[in-house]
Coordinates of C-alpha atoms in Angstrom, one line a residue:
Chain A
M1 CA -95.2 -117.2 95.7
R2 CA -97.7 -114.4 95.7
L3 CA -100.4 -116.6 97.4
R4 CA -98.0 -117.5 100.1
Y5 CA -97.1 -113.9 100.7
I6 CA -100.8 -113.1 101.1
L7 CA -101.3 -116.0 103.5
F8 CA -98.3 -114.8 105.5
V9 CA -99.6 -111.2 105.8
G10 CA -103.1 -112.6 106.7
F11 CA -101.5 -114.7 109.4
I12 CA -99.8 -111.7 110.9
L13 CA -103.0 -109.6 110.8
C14 CA -105.0 -112.4 112.5
S15 CA -102.6 -113.0 115.3
G16 CA -102.3 -109.3 115.9
F17 CA -106.1 -109.1 116.1
L18 CA -106.3 -112.0 118.5
Y19 CA -103.5 -110.5 120.7
A20 CA -105.4 -107.3 120.9
Q21 CA -108.4 -109.2 122.3
L22 CA -106.4 -110.0 125.5
K23 CA -107.2 -107.3 128.0
E24 CA -104.4 -104.9 128.5
A25 CA -104.2 -102.7 131.5
Q26 CA -101.9 -100.7 133.7
L27 CA -100.6 -101.6 137.0
E28 CA -99.7 -98.4 138.8
I29 CA -97.1 -98.2 141.6
E30 CA -97.5 -95.4 144.2
I31 CA -94.8 -94.7 146.7
L32 CA -96.3 -92.9 149.7
F33 CA -95.1 -91.2 152.8
G34 CA -98.1 -91.6 155.1
D35 CA -101.1 -90.3 153.3
E36 CA -99.4 -88.5 150.5
N37 CA -97.3 -89.4 147.5
L38 CA -93.6 -89.3 148.5
E39 CA -91.5 -86.7 146.7
L40 CA -87.7 -87.0 146.6
G41 CA -85.9 -84.0 148.1
R42 CA -88.9 -82.9 150.2
N43 CA -88.7 -82.6 154.0
Y44 CA -91.2 -84.7 156.0
Y45 CA -91.7 -84.2 159.7
V46 CA -92.1 -87.4 161.6
D47 CA -93.8 -87.1 164.9
E48 CA -92.6 -90.4 166.2
L49 CA -89.0 -89.3 165.8
A50 CA -89.5 -85.7 166.6
D51 CA -87.4 -84.8 163.6
S52 CA -87.7 -84.5 159.8
V53 CA -86.5 -86.8 157.0
E54 CA -85.7 -86.3 153.3
F55 CA -85.3 -89.0 150.7
E56 CA -82.8 -88.8 147.9
S57 CA -83.3 -92.1 146.2
I58 CA -85.8 -95.0 146.3
K59 CA -85.4 -97.9 144.0
F60 CA -86.3 -101.5 144.1
Y61 CA -86.9 -104.6 142.0
I62 CA -90.2 -106.3 141.5
S63 CA -89.9 -109.6 139.8
N64 CA -92.1 -112.6 138.8
L65 CA -95.3 -110.7 139.0
E66 CA -98.2 -113.2 139.0
I67 CA -101.9 -113.2 139.4
Q68 CA -104.2 -115.9 140.6
S69 CA -107.6 -116.3 139.0
N70 CA -109.4 -119.6 139.0
S71 CA -106.9 -120.9 141.5
T72 CA -104.0 -121.1 139.1
W73 CA -101.1 -118.7 139.1
Q74 CA -100.0 -117.1 135.9
E75 CA -97.5 -114.5 134.9
I76 CA -98.9 -111.2 133.8
G77 CA -96.1 -108.7 133.7
K78 CA -94.5 -107.9 130.4
L79 CA -91.2 -107.8 132.2
K80 CA -90.0 -110.6 134.4
H81 CA -87.8 -108.2 136.4
K82 CA -88.8 -104.6 136.8
L83 CA -86.7 -101.8 138.4
V84 CA -89.0 -99.3 140.1
D85 CA -87.2 -96.0 140.5
L86 CA -89.1 -93.1 142.1
E87 CA -86.9 -90.7 140.0
D88 CA -88.2 -92.2 136.8
S89 CA -91.9 -91.8 136.5
T90 CA -92.2 -94.2 133.6
S91 CA -91.0 -97.0 135.9
L92 CA -94.0 -96.5 138.1
S93 CA -96.5 -98.2 135.8
M94 CA -96.4 -101.4 133.9
K95 CA -98.5 -103.1 131.4
V96 CA -100.2 -106.2 132.6
R97 CA -102.5 -108.6 130.7
G98 CA -106.0 -109.9 131.5
Y99 CA -106.5 -109.6 135.2
S100 CA -110.3 -109.0 135.2
S101 CA -111.0 -112.0 137.4
I102 CA -108.0 -111.7 139.6
Q103 CA -108.2 -113.1 143.2
K104 CA -104.6 -112.7 144.4
L105 CA -101.5 -110.9 143.2
R106 CA -98.0 -111.9 144.1
F107 CA -94.4 -110.9 143.3
N108 CA -90.9 -110.9 144.6
L109 CA -89.5 -107.8 146.2
G110 CA -86.0 -108.3 144.8
I111 CA -84.2 -110.7 142.5
D112 CA -84.4 -114.5 143.0
S113 CA -81.3 -116.6 143.8
I114 CA -81.1 -118.3 140.4
T115 CA -81.0 -115.0 138.5
N116 CA -78.3 -113.8 140.9
V117 CA -76.0 -116.6 139.9
S118 CA -76.6 -116.8 136.2
G119 CA -74.3 -114.1 134.9
A120 CA -75.0 -110.9 133.0
F121 CA -78.4 -109.8 131.8
G122 CA -79.7 -106.7 130.0
G123 CA -82.6 -104.4 130.4
D124 CA -83.5 -103.5 133.9
L125 CA -81.0 -106.1 135.1
D126 CA -78.1 -104.5 133.3
P127 CA -75.4 -103.6 135.8
T128 CA -75.3 -100.1 134.5
K129 CA -78.6 -99.5 136.4
G130 CA -76.5 -99.2 139.6
M131 CA -78.3 -102.1 141.3
Y132 CA -75.4 -104.6 141.3
W133 CA -72.6 -104.8 143.8
S134 CA -69.2 -105.0 142.2
W135 CA -66.9 -106.3 144.9
Q136 CA -69.1 -109.2 145.6
S137 CA -71.6 -110.7 143.3
G138 CA -75.3 -110.0 143.8
Y139 CA -78.1 -107.6 142.9
I140 CA -79.1 -104.8 145.3
N141 CA -82.8 -105.5 145.7
T142 CA -83.6 -102.2 147.3
K143 CA -81.9 -98.9 147.6
I144 CA -83.2 -96.2 150.0
E145 CA -81.1 -93.2 150.6
G146 CA -81.6 -89.8 152.2
K147 CA -80.8 -87.7 155.2
S148 CA -82.2 -86.9 158.6
K149 CA -80.9 -85.2 161.7
V150 CA -81.7 -88.4 163.7
F151 CA -78.5 -89.8 162.3
K152 CA -75.2 -88.6 163.7
T153 CA -73.4 -89.5 160.5
R154 CA -71.6 -87.2 158.1
N155 CA -74.2 -84.8 156.6
N156 CA -76.8 -86.9 158.4
Y157 CA -76.9 -89.4 155.6
F158 CA -78.5 -92.8 155.7
Q159 CA -78.2 -95.5 153.1
Y160 CA -79.9 -98.8 152.9
H161 CA -78.6 -101.1 150.2
L162 CA -80.5 -104.3 150.7
G163 CA -79.5 -107.5 149.0
G164 CA -78.1 -111.0 149.5
Y165 CA -79.2 -114.1 147.7
S166 CA -77.9 -117.1 149.6
G167 CA -78.1 -118.9 152.9
V168 CA -79.2 -116.9 155.9
F169 CA -78.6 -113.6 153.9
K170 CA -81.4 -114.3 151.3
S171 CA -83.2 -111.0 151.3
C172 CA -85.6 -111.4 148.3
Q173 CA -89.1 -111.3 149.7
K174 CA -92.3 -112.9 148.5
V175 CA -95.3 -110.5 148.7
T176 CA -98.8 -111.8 148.3
L177 CA -101.8 -109.5 148.3
L178 CA -105.5 -110.2 148.1
S179 CA -107.3 -108.4 145.3
N180 CA -110.1 -106.0 146.1
K181 CA -111.5 -106.5 142.6
Q182 CA -111.0 -102.9 141.6
E183 CA -111.0 -101.8 137.9
K184 CA -107.6 -100.4 138.3
L185 CA -104.7 -102.1 140.0
V186 CA -102.7 -99.7 142.2
L187 CA -99.8 -101.1 144.2
Q188 CA -98.9 -98.9 147.2
L189 CA -95.8 -98.8 149.3
D190 CA -95.7 -96.7 152.4
I191 CA -92.2 -95.6 153.2
K192 CA -93.2 -93.8 156.4
E193 CA -94.3 -97.0 158.1
F194 CA -91.1 -98.6 157.1
F195 CA -88.9 -95.7 158.3
V196 CA -90.6 -95.4 161.6
N197 CA -90.4 -99.1 162.3
L198 CA -86.9 -99.8 161.3
N199 CA -85.5 -98.1 164.4
P200 CA -83.6 -95.5 162.4
T201 CA -81.6 -93.9 165.3
E202 CA -79.6 -97.1 165.6
L203 CA -79.1 -97.9 162.0
S204 CA -77.7 -95.4 159.5
S205 CA -76.4 -97.7 156.9
V206 CA -76.7 -101.2 155.5
M207 CA -74.4 -101.8 152.6
S208 CA -73.9 -105.5 152.2
P209 CA -75.7 -108.8 152.6
S210 CA -76.4 -109.2 156.3
L211 CA -79.0 -110.2 158.8
E212 CA -79.9 -106.5 159.1
A213 CA -80.5 -106.4 155.3
V214 CA -82.9 -109.4 155.7
R215 CA -84.7 -107.7 158.5
L216 CA -85.2 -104.5 156.6
S217 CA -86.3 -106.3 153.5
T218 CA -88.9 -108.3 155.4
L219 CA -90.1 -105.1 157.0
L220 CA -90.3 -103.3 153.7
S221 CA -92.2 -106.2 152.0
R222 CA -94.9 -105.8 154.6
M223 CA -95.6 -102.2 153.6
F224 CA -97.1 -103.1 150.3
K225 CA -100.8 -103.0 149.7
L226 CA -103.3 -102.8 146.9
K227 CA -105.2 -99.4 146.9
E228 CA -108.8 -99.7 148.1
Chain B
M1 CA -92.8 -108.4 94.5
S2 CA -92.1 -112.1 95.0
R3 CA -88.7 -111.7 93.4
R4 CA -87.8 -109.0 95.8
L5 CA -88.8 -111.1 98.7
A6 CA -86.8 -114.0 97.4
T7 CA -83.8 -111.8 97.1
L8 CA -84.2 -110.6 100.6
I9 CA -84.4 -114.2 101.9
F10 CA -81.4 -115.1 99.9
I11 CA -79.4 -112.2 101.4
L12 CA -80.6 -113.2 104.8
L13 CA -79.5 -116.8 104.3
I14 CA -76.0 -115.7 103.2
F15 CA -75.8 -113.5 106.2
M16 CA -76.9 -116.3 108.5
A17 CA -74.3 -118.6 106.9
F18 CA -71.7 -116.1 107.7
R19 CA -72.8 -115.8 111.3
E20 CA -72.9 -119.6 111.5
A21 CA -69.3 -119.8 110.3
K22 CA -68.1 -117.7 113.2
I23 CA -69.2 -120.1 115.9
Y24 CA -66.2 -120.7 118.2
Q25 CA -65.5 -124.2 119.3
L26 CA -64.0 -124.5 122.7
E27 CA -61.3 -127.2 122.4
Y28 CA -60.3 -129.2 125.4
P29 CA -59.1 -132.8 126.0
N30 CA -61.6 -135.6 126.6
Y31 CA -60.3 -136.2 130.2
F32 CA -61.4 -132.7 131.2
P33 CA -64.8 -132.6 132.9
K34 CA -67.8 -130.7 131.5
P35 CA -67.4 -126.9 131.8
E36 CA -69.3 -125.1 134.6
Y37 CA -70.0 -122.1 132.5
N38 CA -73.4 -122.1 130.9
F39 CA -72.7 -121.4 127.2
R40 CA -76.3 -121.3 126.4
N41 CA -76.6 -117.8 127.8
N42 CA -73.5 -116.6 126.0
P43 CA -72.6 -118.9 123.0
L44 CA -69.0 -118.5 122.0
D45 CA -68.5 -116.7 118.7
S46 CA -65.2 -115.7 117.2
S47 CA -66.1 -112.1 116.8
K48 CA -67.2 -111.8 120.4
V49 CA -64.0 -113.5 121.6
E50 CA -62.1 -111.0 119.5
L51 CA -64.1 -108.0 120.9
G52 CA -63.4 -109.4 124.4
R53 CA -59.7 -109.4 123.6
L54 CA -59.8 -105.8 122.5
L55 CA -61.5 -104.8 125.8
F56 CA -59.1 -106.9 127.9
F57 CA -56.0 -105.2 126.5
D58 CA -57.5 -101.6 126.3
P59 CA -56.6 -99.3 129.2
I60 CA -59.8 -97.3 128.3
L61 CA -61.4 -99.5 131.0
S62 CA -59.6 -97.5 133.7
K63 CA -60.3 -94.0 135.0
D64 CA -57.2 -92.4 133.6
N65 CA -56.8 -94.8 130.6
S66 CA -53.6 -96.1 132.1
I67 CA -54.5 -99.6 133.3
S68 CA -55.9 -102.5 131.4
C69 CA -56.9 -106.0 132.5
A70 CA -53.7 -107.1 131.0
S71 CA -51.6 -104.8 133.2
C72 CA -52.3 -107.2 136.0
H73 CA -53.0 -110.3 133.9
S74 CA -50.2 -110.6 131.3
P75 CA -50.3 -113.2 128.6
Y76 CA -46.7 -114.0 129.1
N77 CA -47.4 -114.9 132.8
A78 CA -50.3 -117.2 131.9
F79 CA -52.4 -114.0 132.7
A80 CA -51.0 -113.6 136.2
H81 CA -48.9 -110.7 137.5
T82 CA -45.4 -111.7 138.3
D83 CA -42.8 -109.8 140.3
H84 CA -45.5 -108.2 142.4
D85 CA -46.7 -110.0 145.5
L86 CA -49.7 -107.7 145.7
S87 CA -51.3 -106.3 142.5
H88 CA -50.6 -102.7 141.4
G89 CA -53.4 -100.6 140.1
I90 CA -54.3 -97.1 139.1
Y91 CA -52.1 -94.2 140.4
D92 CA -49.6 -96.8 141.6
Q93 CA -51.9 -98.0 144.3
I94 CA -51.3 -101.4 145.8
G95 CA -54.1 -103.9 146.2
T96 CA -54.4 -106.5 148.9
R97 CA -54.0 -109.7 146.9
N98 CA -51.9 -111.4 144.3
A99 CA -53.4 -111.4 140.8
P100 CA -54.2 -115.0 139.9
A101 CA -53.5 -116.6 136.6
L102 CA -56.4 -116.7 134.1
F103 CA -57.0 -119.9 132.2
N104 CA -59.5 -122.8 132.2
L105 CA -62.0 -120.4 133.7
A106 CA -64.9 -122.2 132.1
W107 CA -64.4 -124.9 134.7
Q108 CA -64.4 -122.6 137.7
K109 CA -67.6 -122.2 139.8
T110 CA -66.6 -119.1 141.8
F111 CA -64.0 -116.4 141.3
M112 CA -61.5 -114.5 143.4
W113 CA -59.4 -115.9 146.2
D114 CA -62.5 -115.9 148.5
G115 CA -65.1 -116.7 145.9
A116 CA -66.8 -113.3 146.3
I117 CA -67.8 -113.4 142.6
N118 CA -70.3 -116.1 141.6
H119 CA -70.1 -115.9 137.8
L120 CA -67.3 -115.0 135.3
D121 CA -69.6 -112.5 133.5
M122 CA -69.9 -110.4 136.7
Q123 CA -66.2 -110.5 137.6
A124 CA -65.0 -107.6 135.5
L125 CA -67.2 -105.2 137.5
A126 CA -64.9 -105.7 140.5
P127 CA -61.6 -104.5 139.0
I128 CA -63.3 -101.8 136.9
S129 CA -64.9 -100.2 140.0
D130 CA -62.2 -100.9 142.6
S131 CA -60.5 -97.6 143.5
T132 CA -57.1 -99.3 143.8
E133 CA -57.4 -101.2 140.5
M134 CA -59.1 -99.3 137.7
G135 CA -61.1 -96.7 139.6
E136 CA -63.9 -96.4 137.0
T137 CA -67.6 -97.0 136.7
I138 CA -69.2 -99.3 134.1
V139 CA -71.5 -96.4 133.1
H140 CA -68.6 -94.2 132.3
V141 CA -66.6 -96.9 130.6
I142 CA -69.6 -97.4 128.2
E143 CA -69.8 -93.7 127.6
K144 CA -66.1 -93.7 126.6
L145 CA -66.4 -96.7 124.4
S146 CA -69.5 -95.3 122.7
Q147 CA -67.4 -92.3 121.5
K148 CA -64.9 -94.6 119.8
K149 CA -65.4 -95.5 116.1
L150 CA -63.5 -98.8 116.7
Y151 CA -65.9 -99.9 119.4
K152 CA -69.1 -98.7 117.7
E153 CA -68.1 -100.7 114.7
S154 CA -66.9 -103.8 116.7
F155 CA -70.1 -103.9 118.7
F156 CA -72.2 -103.5 115.6
L157 CA -70.3 -106.3 113.9
T158 CA -70.7 -108.7 116.8
Y159 CA -74.1 -107.8 118.2
Q160 CA -75.7 -106.3 115.0
D161 CA -76.4 -103.2 117.2
S162 CA -73.9 -100.5 118.0
I163 CA -75.6 -99.6 121.3
I164 CA -73.2 -100.7 124.0
T165 CA -74.7 -102.1 127.2
G166 CA -73.2 -103.5 130.4
E167 CA -74.4 -106.9 129.4
K168 CA -72.7 -107.0 126.0
L169 CA -69.5 -105.6 127.4
L170 CA -69.3 -108.1 130.2
K171 CA -70.3 -111.1 128.0
A172 CA -67.6 -110.2 125.4
L173 CA -65.0 -110.0 128.2
S174 CA -66.1 -113.4 129.4
Q175 CA -65.8 -114.8 125.9
F176 CA -62.2 -113.9 125.5
Q177 CA -61.4 -115.2 129.0
L178 CA -63.3 -118.5 128.3
S179 CA -61.2 -119.0 125.2
L180 CA -58.1 -119.2 127.4
V181 CA -57.7 -123.0 127.7
S182 CA -54.4 -124.4 128.9
S183 CA -54.2 -128.1 128.1
N184 CA -51.0 -128.7 126.2
S185 CA -48.4 -129.2 128.9
K186 CA -46.1 -132.2 129.0
Y187 CA -48.6 -133.7 131.6
D188 CA -51.3 -133.4 128.9
R189 CA -49.1 -134.9 126.2
V190 CA -48.4 -137.8 128.5
R191 CA -52.1 -138.3 129.1
K192 CA -52.7 -138.2 125.3
Q193 CA -49.9 -140.8 125.0
E194 CA -47.8 -138.5 122.9
T195 CA -44.8 -138.7 125.2
E196 CA -43.6 -140.1 128.5
F197 CA -42.5 -138.8 131.9
T198 CA -38.9 -139.2 132.9
K199 CA -38.2 -141.4 135.9
Q200 CA -37.9 -138.5 138.2
E201 CA -41.2 -136.9 136.9
T202 CA -42.9 -140.3 137.5
K203 CA -41.7 -140.4 141.1
G204 CA -42.9 -136.8 141.5
Y205 CA -46.3 -137.6 140.0
H206 CA -46.8 -140.4 142.6
L207 CA -45.8 -138.0 145.4
F208 CA -48.2 -135.5 144.0
Q209 CA -51.1 -138.0 143.9
Q210 CA -50.3 -139.0 147.4
H211 CA -50.0 -135.5 149.0
C212 CA -51.5 -132.9 146.8
N213 CA -54.3 -134.3 144.6
S214 CA -57.0 -134.1 147.3
C215 CA -57.0 -130.4 146.9
H216 CA -55.1 -129.7 143.7
A217 CA -57.2 -132.3 141.8
E218 CA -56.3 -133.5 138.3
P219 CA -56.8 -132.7 135.5
L220 CA -57.4 -129.0 136.3
F221 CA -55.1 -129.2 139.4
S222 CA -57.7 -127.7 141.6
N223 CA -61.0 -128.9 143.1
Y224 CA -62.0 -125.2 143.1
Q225 CA -63.1 -125.6 146.7
F226 CA -62.2 -123.4 149.7
S227 CA -59.6 -124.8 151.9
K228 CA -57.0 -123.8 154.5
N229 CA -53.4 -124.7 153.8
E230 CA -52.4 -123.1 157.2
L231 CA -50.5 -120.1 156.0
P232 CA -49.8 -117.9 159.0
L233 CA -51.9 -114.7 159.0
D234 CA -50.2 -111.6 157.6
S235 CA -51.2 -109.1 160.2
G236 CA -50.6 -106.2 157.8
L237 CA -53.3 -107.5 155.6
N238 CA -55.6 -109.3 158.0
D239 CA -57.2 -111.2 155.1
F240 CA -59.7 -113.7 156.5
G241 CA -60.5 -115.2 153.1
R242 CA -63.8 -116.9 152.5
F243 CA -65.0 -115.7 155.9
K244 CA -65.5 -112.2 154.5
V245 CA -68.1 -113.6 152.1
T246 CA -70.0 -116.1 154.2
Q247 CA -69.4 -114.7 157.7
Q248 CA -69.3 -118.4 158.8
E249 CA -66.6 -119.1 161.4
E250 CA -65.6 -122.4 159.7
D251 CA -64.6 -120.4 156.6
R252 CA -62.1 -118.2 158.4
F253 CA -58.7 -118.3 156.6
K254 CA -60.0 -120.5 153.8
F255 CA -59.0 -119.6 150.2
K256 CA -59.9 -121.0 146.9
V257 CA -57.5 -123.8 145.9
P258 CA -55.5 -122.4 143.0
T259 CA -54.5 -124.5 140.0
L260 CA -50.9 -125.8 139.8
R261 CA -50.7 -125.5 136.0
N262 CA -48.2 -123.0 134.6
L263 CA -46.5 -122.3 137.9
S264 CA -43.2 -121.3 136.3
F265 CA -45.0 -118.3 134.7
T266 CA -47.2 -117.3 137.6
F267 CA -44.9 -116.7 140.6
P268 CA -45.1 -115.4 143.3
Y269 CA -47.5 -117.8 145.0
M270 CA -50.4 -117.8 147.4
H271 CA -53.2 -115.2 147.8
D272 CA -50.7 -112.6 149.0
G273 CA -47.8 -113.7 146.8
R274 CA -45.7 -114.5 149.9
F275 CA -43.5 -117.2 148.2
K276 CA -41.4 -116.6 145.2
K277 CA -40.1 -120.1 144.7
L278 CA -41.7 -123.6 144.6
N279 CA -39.2 -125.0 147.2
K280 CA -40.4 -122.3 149.6
V281 CA -44.0 -123.6 149.0
L282 CA -42.9 -127.2 149.8
N283 CA -40.9 -126.1 152.8
H284 CA -44.2 -124.5 154.1
Y285 CA -46.2 -127.7 153.7
T286 CA -43.5 -129.8 155.4
S287 CA -42.6 -127.5 158.2
E288 CA -43.2 -128.8 161.7
S289 CA -45.7 -126.2 162.7
I290 CA -47.8 -126.8 159.5
K291 CA -47.6 -130.5 160.0
A292 CA -49.0 -130.1 163.5
Q293 CA -51.9 -128.0 162.1
F294 CA -52.7 -130.6 159.5
K295 CA -52.6 -133.3 162.1
K296 CA -55.4 -131.6 164.0
D297 CA -57.8 -131.7 161.0
P298 CA -59.2 -135.2 160.4
K299 CA -59.8 -134.4 156.8
K300 CA -56.2 -133.6 156.1
K301 CA -53.2 -135.9 155.7
V302 CA -49.9 -134.7 157.0
I303 CA -47.4 -134.0 154.2
E304 CA -43.9 -135.5 154.7
L305 CA -41.3 -135.1 152.0
S306 CA -37.6 -135.7 152.1
E307 CA -35.3 -133.3 150.3
D308 CA -35.0 -135.7 147.4
E309 CA -38.7 -136.1 147.2
K310 CA -39.1 -132.3 147.1
V311 CA -36.9 -132.2 144.0
D312 CA -38.9 -135.0 142.4
L313 CA -42.2 -133.4 143.1
I314 CA -41.0 -130.1 141.7
S315 CA -39.9 -131.8 138.5
F316 CA -43.4 -133.2 138.1
L317 CA -44.9 -129.7 138.8
L318 CA -42.8 -128.3 136.0
T319 CA -44.5 -130.7 133.5
L320 CA -47.6 -128.7 134.1
N321 CA -46.1 -125.7 132.2
D322 CA -47.8 -125.0 128.9
K323 CA -45.5 -122.9 126.7
S324 CA -47.9 -123.1 123.7
F325 CA -50.5 -121.5 125.9
V326 CA -48.3 -118.7 127.1
F327 CA -47.0 -117.8 123.7
N328 CA -50.3 -118.4 121.8
S329 CA -50.5 -115.4 119.4
K330 CA -54.3 -115.3 119.7
H331 CA -53.8 -114.3 123.3
Q332 CA -51.5 -111.3 122.8
F333 CA -52.1 -107.6 122.4
P334 CA -54.4 -107.1 119.4
K335 CA -52.9 -105.2 116.5
V336 CA -56.0 -103.1 115.8
L337 CA -55.7 -101.7 119.2
L338 CA -52.1 -100.8 118.7
E339 CA -53.1 -98.9 115.5
E340 CA -55.9 -97.2 117.4
M341 CA -53.7 -96.1 120.2
K342 CA -51.0 -94.8 117.8
G343 CA -53.8 -92.8 116.2
I344 CA -54.6 -91.0 119.4
K345 CA -51.0 -90.0 120.2

């Protein structure tokens, strides 16, 4: 019995040691407004709109993060589905494994259709995270909320809840980025570009699966880049 | 040291054996198809079914602790809401649809009259958050549950962890609802060759197969597809059915085909509860204007029934009532909850 016990402990130690050999690193996520880090509740003047804008909430799902090295794709994220929430700084970085020879990086902006029809999940997918519609099934892939005088709505509010997982309303977007072979992976998302391009004066709210939601999701997905 | 380890393993084994013993076997007849629900992601377990029952009957799920799931889905009505055409929720607010019966849910692909919900696990979020039903949020429900000894203990016993999450709550509610299988009507006993139909019921069965089975398909008495049975639009409700979900023109006025089991317990009928009696339903299908509508659709057969045939058909429909389901003591208000509620007051 004692021998087996020692073998068991030895096994655990060895596998722990081997695991530690795999390179662990951080992937940082930066949400920008133009050249600077976006801060919630701060007023930004936008020349193109001749008015200012303030954001109250920016949240989105990143899922199935993969890297390509040696022409094969492999998953690197510890979490299959990650909720990025600007309000929660711990959500802005994630541990990834062994990317030293990375050529490309890809992920989904949003939650894939299969997950959307497979019932309840925990962790970042738990419906208590506020990213699930209740009256009609489906994850909200992205939530962007705030106010600006360009909107003639009550309190000048705007709300974009982007989601939809089937047919023409599929809004989950695939993002593929070329690696610049930096030591540190920093994924950047520029909200200013998004906001200026979406034609805000005509659109103060998107709250359900729709073609508008698909258009805005596509637009947002183009605003990602890897930091030079 | 080794003795201690052995003791530990022994205790673990006993614990596992206990857990194993609690596996809940979903029982259904061999002529039922394979369930749609993927049990691998949420294996049935008696303690989870029991926890789900507690939650289903507990008004703590609503904002002012006044309305439970069972308020609109009563066990004595095969978990439908009788007497009300449209459901009644919190602060006496009236919803826009009739509360459907709940049973054989494991075989259903989509939920709600328009299929807006794609999975049983996610269904409970709708009534909990609807301002005319329970008016709550799942986050607040979990806060309330976490303050209750009864739930802290029950969640610990079932999940070996007293931290309550949305996932655990929803899956437990699913488990109780999945356990609601109705398969012991006279129709079922005939199929199991334990009894026989009367002459009249046999005639009714043939009429059923001829006119109704294409949509209300045996043995679940629904094909669970979306279809239009040409009910005239209620302009007060303006309910376009499936169209609301898909925005596709061909889905306008389509609703999910409801099961015809337990009809005696689930009146009134249709998505807005417009008919109180089965003969009213049959008069609808055989009225001249509806027959004209059916004629226009190449996929539908016009339904013609004489007055005698209507009586025969109804006598068959009544063989789909399952008393043993409706009065099953495992589906009633849980005793622990009664004690808990007395404790508060």
